[in-house]
Coordinates of C-alpha atoms in Angstrom, one line a residue:
X1 CA -40.6 8.5 9.3
X2 CA -41.5 11.7 7.5
X3 CA -39.8 12.5 4.2
X4 CA -38.1 15.5 5.7
X5 CA -36.4 13.3 8.4
X6 CA -35.4 10.8 5.8
X7 CA -33.7 13.5 3.7
X8 CA -31.8 14.8 6.8
X9 CA -30.8 11.3 7.7
X10 CA -29.4 10.7 4.2
X11 CA -27.5 14.0 4.2
X12 CA -25.9 13.3 7.6
X13 CA -25.0 9.8 6.4
X14 CA -23.4 11.2 3.3
X15 CA -21.3 13.6 5.3
X16 CA -20.1 10.9 7.7
X17 CA -19.3 8.6 4.9
X18 CA -17.2 11.3 3.2
X19 CA -15.0 11.6 6.3
X20 CA -14.6 8.0 7.3
X21 CA -15.2 4.8 5.5
X22 CA -14.1 1.2 5.2
X23 CA -10.6 1.0 3.7
X24 CA -9.3 -2.2 2.2
X25 CA -5.6 -2.9 2.0
X26 CA -4.8 -5.5 -0.6
X27 CA -1.6 -7.4 0.5
X28 CA 0.5 -10.1 -1.2
X29 CA 3.7 -11.6 0.1
X30 CA 6.2 -14.3 -0.9
X31 CA 9.6 -15.4 0.1
X32 CA 11.6 -17.6 2.5
X33 CA 10.7 -18.5 6.0
X34 CA 12.6 -16.8 8.8
X35 CA 15.4 -15.1 6.8
X36 CA 18.6 -14.2 8.7
X37 CA 18.6 -10.6 9.8
X38 CA 21.5 -9.2 7.8
X39 CA 22.8 -5.9 6.5
X40 CA 21.0 -4.5 3.4
X41 CA 21.5 -1.6 1.1
X42 CA 19.0 0.6 -0.8
X43 CA 19.9 2.1 -4.1
X44 CA 18.8 5.7 -4.6
X45 CA 19.1 8.4 -7.3
X46 CA 19.1 12.2 -6.9
X47 CA 15.7 12.5 -8.6
X48 CA 14.0 10.2 -6.1
X49 CA 10.5 11.6 -5.3
X50 CA 9.5 12.9 -1.9
X51 CA 7.0 10.1 -1.5
X52 CA 9.6 7.5 -2.2
X53 CA 12.1 9.1 0.2
X54 CA 9.4 9.0 2.9
X55 CA 8.8 5.3 2.1
X56 CA 12.6 4.7 2.4
X57 CA 12.6 6.1 5.9
X58 CA 9.5 4.2 7.0
X59 CA 10.9 0.9 5.6
X60 CA 14.3 1.4 7.1
X61 CA 12.8 2.0 10.6
X62 CA 10.6 -1.1 10.2
X63 CA 13.6 -3.2 9.0
X64 CA 15.7 -2.0 12.0
X65 CA 12.9 -3.1 14.3
X66 CA 13.2 -6.5 12.7
X67 CA 17.0 -6.7 13.3
X68 CA 18.1 -5.8 9.8
X69 CA 20.8 -3.1 9.4
X70 CA 21.1 -0.5 6.6
X71 CA 24.6 -0.3 5.1
X72 CA 26.3 1.2 2.0
X73 CA 27.6 -2.2 1.0
X74 CA 25.6 -5.3 2.1
X75 CA 24.8 -8.8 1.1
X76 CA 21.1 -7.9 0.6
X77 CA 19.5 -5.3 -1.7
X78 CA 16.2 -3.7 -0.8
X79 CA 14.1 -2.3 -3.6
X80 CA 11.1 0.0 -2.9
X81 CA 8.5 1.1 -5.5
X82 CA 5.5 3.3 -5.1
X83 CA 3.0 4.5 -7.6
X84 CA -0.3 6.3 -7.7
X85 CA -2.8 6.2 -10.5
X86 CA -6.4 7.1 -11.1
X87 CA -8.3 4.0 -9.8
X88 CA -10.6 4.1 -12.9
X89 CA -7.7 2.8 -14.9
X90 CA -7.0 -0.9 -14.9
X91 CA -3.5 -2.3 -14.8
X92 CA -2.6 -5.4 -16.8
X93 CA -3.4 -7.1 -20.0
X94 CA -6.8 -8.6 -18.9
X95 CA -10.0 -7.0 -17.9
X96 CA -11.9 -7.6 -14.7
X97 CA -10.6 -9.5 -11.6
X98 CA -7.9 -11.2 -13.7
X99 CA -6.1 -8.0 -14.3
X100 CA -3.0 -6.9 -12.2
X101 CA -5.2 -4.3 -10.7
X102 CA -8.8 -4.0 -11.9
X103 CA -10.4 -0.6 -12.5
X104 CA -12.5 0.7 -9.5
X105 CA -15.8 2.4 -10.0
X106 CA -16.8 5.5 -8.1
X107 CA -19.1 4.7 -5.2
X108 CA -22.5 6.2 -4.8
X109 CA -22.3 9.6 -3.0
X110 CA -18.6 9.7 -3.4
X111 CA -17.4 13.3 -3.7
X112 CA -14.2 12.7 -5.6
X113 CA -12.4 10.2 -7.9
X114 CA -10.4 7.5 -6.2
X115 CA -6.7 7.0 -6.7
X116 CA -4.9 3.7 -6.1
X117 CA -1.6 3.8 -4.2
X118 CA 0.6 0.7 -4.6
X119 CA 3.8 0.0 -2.6
X120 CA 6.2 -2.8 -3.5
X121 CA 9.2 -4.0 -1.3
X122 CA 11.6 -6.6 -2.7
X123 CA 14.6 -8.0 -0.7
X124 CA 17.1 -10.0 -2.8
X125 CA 20.5 -11.6 -2.2
X126 CA 23.1 -9.6 -4.0
X127 CA 25.4 -12.6 -4.7
X128 CA 22.9 -14.6 -6.8
X129 CA 19.8 -12.5 -7.2
X130 CA 17.7 -14.9 -5.1
X131 CA 14.5 -13.3 -3.8
X132 CA 14.3 -13.4 0.0
X133 CA 11.0 -11.5 0.3
X134 CA 8.5 -9.7 -1.8
X135 CA 5.7 -7.7 -0.2
X136 CA 3.1 -5.6 -2.0
X137 CA 0.3 -3.5 -0.6
X138 CA -2.4 -1.3 -2.3
X139 CA -5.3 0.9 -1.3
X140 CA -7.8 3.1 -2.9
X141 CA -8.2 6.7 -1.6
X142 CA -10.4 9.6 -2.5
X143 CA -9.0 12.5 -0.4
X144 CA -6.0 11.1 1.5
X145 CA -2.6 12.0 -0.1
X146 CA -0.1 9.2 -0.7
X147 CA 2.1 10.5 2.1
X148 CA -0.7 9.8 4.7
X149 CA -1.3 6.3 3.3
X150 CA 2.4 5.3 3.4
X151 CA 2.7 4.1 7.0
X152 CA -0.2 1.7 6.5
X153 CA 1.1 0.5 3.1
X154 CA 4.6 0.0 4.5
X155 CA 3.3 -1.9 7.6
X156 CA 1.2 -4.1 5.4
X157 CA 3.9 -4.8 2.8
X158 CA 6.4 -5.8 5.5
X159 CA 4.0 -7.6 7.9
X160 CA 4.8 -11.0 6.5
X161 CA 8.6 -10.7 6.3
X162 CA 9.8 -14.1 7.4
X163 CA 6.5 -15.8 7.1
X164 CA 4.9 -15.0 3.7
X165 CA 1.1 -15.6 3.5
X166 CA 0.3 -15.1 -0.2
X167 CA -2.6 -12.8 -1.0
X168 CA -5.2 -11.4 1.3
X169 CA -7.2 -8.2 2.2
X170 CA -7.2 -6.2 5.5
X171 CA -10.0 -3.9 6.3
X172 CA -10.1 -0.9 8.6
X173 CA -12.2 2.2 9.1
X174 CA -10.4 5.4 8.3
X175 CA -10.3 8.6 6.3
X176 CA -10.7 7.9 2.7

C-alpha cells in the first residue's frame, strides 16, 4: 500500500472513530431478590437540575413498567443521583483501579476530553431504612451530553431490580 493510501485510510478511520466507538457502561447492583412491587415516593426540591428531572421521568416510567407506583406518601423511598465530571479526575481516596472511579486517559486521536456520567438509584423502606435495591451505572463520553446518555444509564441502573448481580460491564457501539 502506498504511503498516500495509508494516510487516507488513517484519516477516514479517525473520522469514523470520532462518530462512533465502543462505549462501556459500568454497572453495579445490590439488594433483595424479587421485592414486592409497592408504591414509592421521590423527594424533590425546587432547585432540581434539568438533568435530574429528566432522570426522574425515565426512572418513574421504568418503575411503572415493573409494577411499582409513584405516590406522594408511600412505604418506599426512591433516591436518584446524577453527576458529571471531567474523566481525567479520579474519585476516591486511592489511586488506580482501587479508587471509586479511576481517572481515564484521553485516547489516541480523540478530539475532546471525556466526561464521566454517573447515575445512582437507591430504593429504601421508609419504616426502617432497609435498602431494597441499589443500582449504579457510569459511562465516559466525549461529545454526548448527559441528557442523551440518561436512557442508557437508567436502563442499566435498573436492569437488576429484583435480581442484583454485583459489578459488571456492558459494551455497545454508539456515539461517544
